[in-house]
Amino acid sequence: IHIRRRDFQSQFPMTEMSANTILAGIQDDIHPGSTIYISTDERDPTFFEPLRQVYDLKFIGDFGDMLKGVNPQLFGLAEQIVASRSRVFFGTYYSSFSAYIARLRGYYSVKENQPGHTSGALQNTYYLPSKWKREMSIYQAVHVPFYAREFPIAWRDIDQL
C-alpha cells in the first residue's frame, strides 16, 4: 500500500483519508491477518493503528538492519519495487509515486501474461480513496489529468516497434 499524506493533502485535498477510511477501502481485497507493507510519508506511527488491529503491518523502518549501508535516498525506489511485486496493491490517486508502481505492475502483467494484460487492465491494482478504486481494472485511453494515474499505453505493445 502506498499512502501519500502531509503536504500532498493540501495540494489534493480530495485524497485525504483517515486510517478507518483506508481500512474500509482495502478490507474486501486483503484478508485479515495478512502482512501489509505500507510505503508512506506519514510520520505519526499511531495513524495506522486501526489497520494494525486487523493486519500485520510493515514499514521501511522495520528493515533497518537489512538496509544498513544503503543510501536512504534510494529507499523510495526500493519501496516501489517491493510494491510492484505485491499480490495486491493500493496506491494514492494523483500520486506519481503510486502511478509508477502501477506502471511497473503493467510491465509485469504483459511479461507474465497476467489476466487482463491484452486489454491493458491491471488486476489487483487499486487506488484510494475508493472513488478511484477500480481505475486500473478497465482500459482507459490517455486523458487529463495525465499525472493522476498511469495508462496502458505505457506498457502495452511497447516491444512492437
CSV table of C-alpha atoms in Angstrom, one decimal:
chain,number,residue,atom,x,y,z
A,1,ILE,CA,0.0,0.0,0.0
A,2,HIS,CA,1.2,3.5,-0.7
A,3,ILE,CA,-0.5,6.2,1.3
A,4,ARG,CA,0.6,9.8,0.5
A,5,ARG,CA,-0.2,12.3,3.2
A,6,ARG,CA,1.2,15.5,4.7
A,7,ASP,CA,1.8,18.3,2.1
A,8,PHE,CA,0.1,16.2,-0.7
A,9,GLN,CA,-3.2,16.6,1.1
A,10,SER,CA,-3.1,20.4,0.8
A,11,GLN,CA,-2.4,20.0,-2.9
A,12,PHE,CA,-5.0,17.3,-3.4
A,13,PRO,CA,-7.5,17.6,-0.5
A,14,MET,CA,-9.8,15.1,-2.2
A,15,THR,CA,-7.3,12.4,-1.3
A,16,GLU,CA,-7.3,13.0,2.4
A,17,MET,CA,-8.3,9.8,4.2
A,18,SER,CA,-8.5,8.6,7.8
A,19,ALA,CA,-7.0,5.3,8.7
A,20,ASN,CA,-10.5,3.9,9.1
A,21,THR,CA,-11.3,5.0,5.6
A,22,ILE,CA,-8.2,3.3,4.3
A,23,LEU,CA,-9.2,0.1,6.2
A,24,ALA,CA,-12.7,0.2,4.7
A,25,GLY,CA,-11.2,0.6,1.3
A,26,ILE,CA,-8.9,-2.4,1.4
A,27,GLN,CA,-10.8,-4.9,3.5
A,28,ASP,CA,-12.7,-6.6,0.6
A,29,ASP,CA,-9.4,-7.3,-1.2
A,30,ILE,CA,-6.9,-8.1,1.6
A,31,HIS,CA,-7.7,-10.9,4.1
A,32,PRO,CA,-7.5,-10.1,7.8
A,33,GLY,CA,-4.1,-11.2,9.3
A,34,SER,CA,-2.3,-10.6,6.0
A,35,THR,CA,1.1,-8.9,6.1
A,36,ILE,CA,0.9,-5.4,4.5
A,37,TYR,CA,3.9,-3.3,3.6
A,38,ILE,CA,3.0,0.4,3.8
A,39,SER,CA,5.0,3.0,2.0
A,40,THR,CA,4.1,6.4,3.3
A,41,ASP,CA,5.3,9.8,4.3
A,42,GLU,CA,3.1,9.8,7.4
A,43,ARG,CA,5.3,10.4,10.5
A,44,ASP,CA,2.8,9.6,13.2
A,45,PRO,CA,3.2,5.9,14.0
A,46,THR,CA,-0.2,5.8,15.6
A,47,PHE,CA,-2.0,6.9,12.5
A,48,PHE,CA,-2.2,3.4,11.1
A,49,GLU,CA,-3.4,1.8,14.4
A,50,PRO,CA,-6.9,0.8,13.0
A,51,LEU,CA,-5.1,-1.2,10.3
A,52,ARG,CA,-2.7,-2.7,12.7
A,53,GLN,CA,-5.6,-4.2,14.6
A,54,VAL,CA,-6.5,-6.2,11.5
A,55,TYR,CA,-3.2,-6.7,9.7
A,56,ASP,CA,0.4,-7.4,10.3
A,57,LEU,CA,1.9,-4.0,9.2
A,58,LYS,CA,5.5,-3.4,8.0
A,59,PHE,CA,7.2,-0.2,7.2
A,60,ILE,CA,10.6,0.7,5.8
A,61,GLY,CA,11.9,1.3,9.3
A,62,ASP,CA,11.2,-2.3,10.2
A,63,PHE,CA,14.1,-3.3,7.8
A,64,GLY,CA,16.8,-1.1,9.2
A,65,ASP,CA,19.3,-3.9,9.7
A,66,MET,CA,18.9,-5.1,6.1
A,67,LEU,CA,19.3,-1.5,4.8
A,68,LYS,CA,22.5,-0.6,6.6
A,69,GLY,CA,24.9,1.0,4.2
A,70,VAL,CA,22.2,1.7,1.6
A,71,ASN,CA,21.8,5.4,0.7
A,72,PRO,CA,18.4,6.5,2.2
A,73,GLN,CA,17.7,8.4,-0.9
A,74,LEU,CA,17.3,5.0,-2.6
A,75,PHE,CA,14.6,3.8,-0.2
A,76,GLY,CA,11.7,5.1,-2.3
A,77,LEU,CA,12.9,3.2,-5.3
A,78,ALA,CA,13.2,0.0,-3.2
A,79,GLU,CA,9.7,0.6,-1.9
A,80,GLN,CA,8.4,1.0,-5.4
A,81,ILE,CA,9.9,-2.4,-6.5
A,82,VAL,CA,8.5,-4.1,-3.4
A,83,ALA,CA,5.0,-2.7,-4.0
A,84,SER,CA,5.1,-3.5,-7.7
A,85,ARG,CA,5.5,-7.2,-6.9
A,86,SER,CA,2.8,-7.4,-4.3
A,87,ARG,CA,-0.2,-9.7,-4.8
A,88,VAL,CA,-2.5,-6.7,-4.3
A,89,PHE,CA,-1.5,-3.0,-4.5
A,90,PHE,CA,-3.4,0.0,-3.3
A,91,GLY,CA,-2.0,3.4,-4.2
A,92,THR,CA,-3.0,7.0,-3.7
A,93,TYR,CA,-4.7,8.6,-6.6
A,94,TYR,CA,-2.9,11.6,-8.0
A,95,SER,CA,0.4,10.4,-6.6
A,96,SER,CA,3.1,9.9,-9.3
A,97,PHE,CA,4.8,7.5,-6.8
A,98,SER,CA,1.8,5.3,-6.8
A,99,ALA,CA,1.3,5.7,-10.6
A,100,TYR,CA,4.9,4.5,-11.3
A,101,ILE,CA,4.2,1.4,-9.2
A,102,ALA,CA,1.1,0.8,-11.3
A,103,ARG,CA,3.3,1.2,-14.5
A,104,LEU,CA,5.7,-1.4,-13.2
A,105,ARG,CA,2.8,-3.7,-12.5
A,106,GLY,CA,1.7,-3.1,-16.0
A,107,TYR,CA,5.1,-4.2,-17.4
A,108,TYR,CA,4.9,-7.3,-15.3
A,109,SER,CA,1.4,-8.1,-16.4
A,110,VAL,CA,2.5,-8.2,-20.0
A,111,LYS,CA,5.7,-10.1,-19.3
A,112,GLU,CA,3.8,-12.7,-17.2
A,113,ASN,CA,0.7,-12.9,-19.3
A,114,GLN,CA,-1.5,-12.0,-16.4
A,115,PRO,CA,-5.3,-11.8,-16.7
A,116,GLY,CA,-6.3,-8.5,-18.4
A,117,HIS,CA,-2.9,-7.8,-19.9
A,118,THR,CA,-4.1,-7.8,-23.5
A,119,SER,CA,-6.6,-5.1,-22.8
A,120,GLY,CA,-4.4,-3.1,-20.5
A,121,ALA,CA,-6.4,-3.8,-17.4
A,122,LEU,CA,-4.5,-4.5,-14.2
A,123,GLN,CA,-5.9,-7.0,-11.8
A,124,ASN,CA,-5.4,-6.4,-8.1
A,125,THR,CA,-4.1,-2.8,-8.6
A,126,TYR,CA,-6.3,-0.2,-7.0
A,127,TYR,CA,-6.4,3.4,-5.9
A,128,LEU,CA,-7.6,5.1,-2.8
A,129,PRO,CA,-9.8,6.9,-1.9
A,130,SER,CA,-12.4,4.4,-3.0
A,131,LYS,CA,-13.9,6.8,-5.5
A,132,TRP,CA,-11.0,5.8,-7.8
A,133,LYS,CA,-10.5,2.3,-6.6
A,134,ARG,CA,-11.1,0.4,-9.9
A,135,GLU,CA,-9.4,2.9,-12.2
A,136,MET,CA,-6.8,0.3,-13.3
A,137,SER,CA,-9.3,-2.6,-13.8
A,138,ILE,CA,-10.5,-1.3,-17.2
A,139,TYR,CA,-8.7,0.0,-20.2
A,140,GLN,CA,-8.7,3.8,-20.5
A,141,ALA,CA,-7.1,5.9,-23.2
A,142,VAL,CA,-4.8,8.8,-22.0
A,143,HIS,CA,-6.8,11.6,-20.6
A,144,VAL,CA,-6.3,14.6,-18.3
A,145,PRO,CA,-5.2,14.8,-15.6
A,146,PHE,CA,-2.2,12.9,-17.0
A,147,TYR,CA,-0.4,12.7,-13.7
A,148,ALA,CA,-3.2,11.2,-11.6
A,149,ARG,CA,-2.6,7.6,-12.8
A,150,GLU,CA,-0.8,5.5,-15.4
A,151,PHE,CA,-2.3,4.4,-18.7
A,152,PRO,CA,-1.9,1.1,-20.6
A,153,ILE,CA,-0.1,2.9,-23.5
A,154,ALA,CA,2.9,2.9,-21.2
A,155,TRP,CA,3.2,-0.9,-21.2
A,156,ARG,CA,1.1,-2.4,-24.0
A,157,ASP,CA,2.8,-3.3,-27.2
A,158,ILE,CA,6.0,-1.4,-26.3
A,159,ASP,CA,8.0,-4.1,-28.0
A,160,GLN,CA,6.1,-3.8,-31.2
A,161,LEU,CA,8.1,-1.0,-32.9
